[in-house]
Amino acid sequence: MSSTMKGLVLRTTPGICNKRLFKGKYVDQIHVLKESFAIGRVGNARCYNSRNFIVNGLNNAKPNRYEPSFRGPTRAEAILTPVSDPTPTAQKRVFTFGKGRSEGNKGMKSLLGGKGANLAEMASIGLSVPPGLTISTEACQEYQLNGKKLEEGLWEEILEGLEMVEKDIGASLGNPSKPLLLSVRSGAAISMPGMMDTVLNLGLNDEVVAGLASKSGERFAYDSYRRFLDMFGGVVLGIPHSLFEEKLEILKHAKGVKLDTELTASDLKELVEQYKNVYLETKGEKFPSDPKQQLQLAVKAVFDSWESPRAIKYRSINQITGLKGTAVNIQCMVFGNMGNTSGTGVLFTRNPSTGEKKLYGEFLINAQGEDVVAGIRTPEDLDTMKSCMTEAYKELVENCKILERHYKDMMDIEFTVQENRLWMLQCRSGKRTGKGAVKIAVDMVNEGLVDMRFAIKMVEPQHLDQLLHPQFENPAAYKDKVVAKGLPASPGAAVGQIVFKTDDAEAWHAQGKSVILVRTETSPEDVGGMHAAVGILTARGGMTSHAAVVARGWGKCCISGCSEIRVNEIEKVVVIEDVVIPEGEWLSLNGSTGEVIMGKQPLSPPALSGDLEIFMSWADKIRQLKVMANADTPEDALTARNNGAQGIGLCRTEHMFFASDERIKTVRKMIMAVTPEQRKAALDSLLPYQRSDFEGIFRAMDGLPVTIRLLDPPLHEFLPEGDLQQIVSELTAETGVNEDEVFSRIEKLSEVNPMLGFRGCRLGISYPELTEMQARAIFQAAVSMSNHGVKVLPEIMVPLVGTPQELGHQASLIRSVANKVFSEMGSSLNYKVGTMIEIPRAALVADEIAKEAEFFSFGTNDLTQMTFGYSRDDVGKFLPIYLAQGILQNDPFEVLDQRGVGQLIKIATERGRAARPSLKVGICGEHGGEPSSIAFFAEAGLDYVSCSPFRVPIARLAAAQVAV
């Protein structure tokens, strides 16, 4: 098993606890046995369910007279209809559960939290769950509103619930002859692993520990007691864990031992007394020995942890809002370290990495988590349990089948065997890799567990992201080599030698080298180097910066806004703190996490499979929203088509101008032209380039629509970079225009706010010859390809329209050119003229614009910029503060602002279709590949979304998920 587990990389599924996986076996950073099975250690067990359940006669594996509710067979007997309490839940704040009965169910996560709801469900369907009770999230909300005091009557309800549990168990809290120990755990509706508090072994005091020792052995009892004193002190009273740890280390040194397990029962008794003195020394009062007082204090501590700084920060980072608070789960405890007939484990009902239908997990005999964390024990394969605990293993296998059938999903399960008796401690939907998710969904349909529509919801868009980009083999292996962290602008992994200039990136790439382009920031001029590089790293820029947008469009790994790096292009070095990294050094980038890693880390290629094709065919059958792609070259168009795009929703003609030196020089001649004749001459030179590109795109998209946007950016973006004199000299040499005229022209092009300046349709109206050239190139290419048997469906899009008159001017020009070309070439074809809605005014007068436009495409990048009044280039200065303080819940350039920008889209769609019922409406901004935004577009009645070629499968899935 260990060899198969190495290299396993698992994604956290939103709303699911980071899993308790075994250290040294699973690469995730969770230490299951430390965090979830240990009896003690402050803060180590904050995310999982109770382990320990003490009754009279612990050493007797068979149920006795103190266990009336657990008589009968130990094998699982499924009761498939949950037993519900008839009391209206609105009046209840405490919900009990035990085998075969519960007052809650899996649908009550908002009230009982994810953990409590799943415990109740497992109990309902007849699995052996240690009995307990859940205090609702509403009680937590009341506690916070009530000045951090328990609401009147709540404590009495808790005690009533406890009495029911005690009757189930035949033992009671604080009773030395029939000792019952409890765990008190948090559990919100959305899991927040490790962010809130847990107390284990609650109920121990000097009298109870003596009773426990007489039944279960002194060493076990006093080890549990000292762990409880440590955890209770830290979680409930805020005593630093280090004070307890210090006493432990001194004692081990005095006794001449290295490991906790080498301490004798007598040693542990001595340690308990020292731990109790820590309470007196730090708090000036004795350890609270009354078990019910312990319970009340622990419940309050869990409620308080909802508002702890770490929990607040976690909710902010993960955009978790709208929750009432945390539930509190109070549960009897069971032990896996009661001898060779006991043990503890975690498993997945299927392999989470590959999706293979086989139990996948680990097990430890006679163990608690500390044994593994201390390095004493190595977890073993589940087959170990099969050979030494046959009946418990059979029951576990049957339980896995029951849970998969019941939840219709691959499950992650925690369990403990106490003296040959299986106890199910927690279950949840198991996190999985992209490859695993797709296989599990397809297999479950084939097995008849779920139908096709249900399977579509089992794979997350992020899972497909994993499949479509290279990933690192083992992210855990490089953690100590991470030197900086930026924004995860474009997912995937990249490994290469660093270069600092575009020319060098292209030259090195031509030599067959793998390069990473490192820049302070990128501009359109860097496009050649960006294309040549396997990954891009910039010190400045956000998630919608030039580098980020271009990289996502190409499916390239990119980290932007990495403020920890200082780029020195002259010296050709990048400085990170005191580390100087020269050109040619190997660097690895994780575009999914933003991590910058030293050295050459091993990669896994994208894992495409037949299962993925099957799964995507289901998505296509179900979805109604069409998915197009943003593609600027024939190569991009082909990639888009191969990924399932149903056309090109945005072809940006300006990107073609940077494809070669000849092209950009010709563009600069056009910009420097003083007379219309000079400008037309330059444009005539550009026309063959444009026509050739359009022919390639039309050929690649045979039979599918292609939407081509006319020139949009400000002209100054096509000028060289550098100081003014350098730019003037370069332009003088390139264009033949004298220096004075170049200076004058640059001065005229200079703008205070170019994004709101001379761009879009304003260029075409001021320089009609520019629109004429582009339209001519489009129609000549279209007719030529049509004559070669290619079915061409061109759609010409006029950018940045704010008035119907602007569109009318450009549409008239385009149609006039079309007629001329059709006449000259003796052939015609159907085409559409439409506009990009990216100015708020255009959305509001959409009914007037629709009289001229045959289609609308929402440019949500600019529409967001203009609606908020945020400059995309400068938003990084304040956006992190807005997100941290909750002023904004999401970056509006990543996730559509549905209440503002979204309403403009709805208004424009409704008004446009009122004026022209046949109006085709879509979106081509960055939001076209974002799942929650896609859901909004579908509900708003749009016909299509357009996104980068590499995000097409994700958009196809998101569109299908909206439909189900």
Short mmCIF file of C-alpha atoms in Angstrom, two decimals, residues 8 26 110 134 179 268 530 552 769 846 938:
data_model
loop_
_atom_site.label_atom_id
_atom_site.label_comp_id
_atom_site.label_asym_id
_atom_site.label_seq_id
_atom_site.Cartn_x
_atom_site.Cartn_y
_atom_site.Cartn_z
CA LEU A 8 -0.90 10.90 -4.07
CA TYR A 26 -0.60 10.44 2.23
CA SER A 110 -27.27 24.26 8.29
CA THR A 134 -25.59 17.83 18.78
CA PRO A 179 -17.44 5.93 33.94
CA LEU A 268 2.03 9.34 34.69
CA MET A 530 5.18 34.53 -23.13
CA ARG A 552 -5.05 31.52 -19.12
CA GLU A 769 -9.87 53.25 -43.49
CA ALA A 846 -29.68 48.33 -25.63
CA ALA A 938 -27.61 30.66 -18.15
#
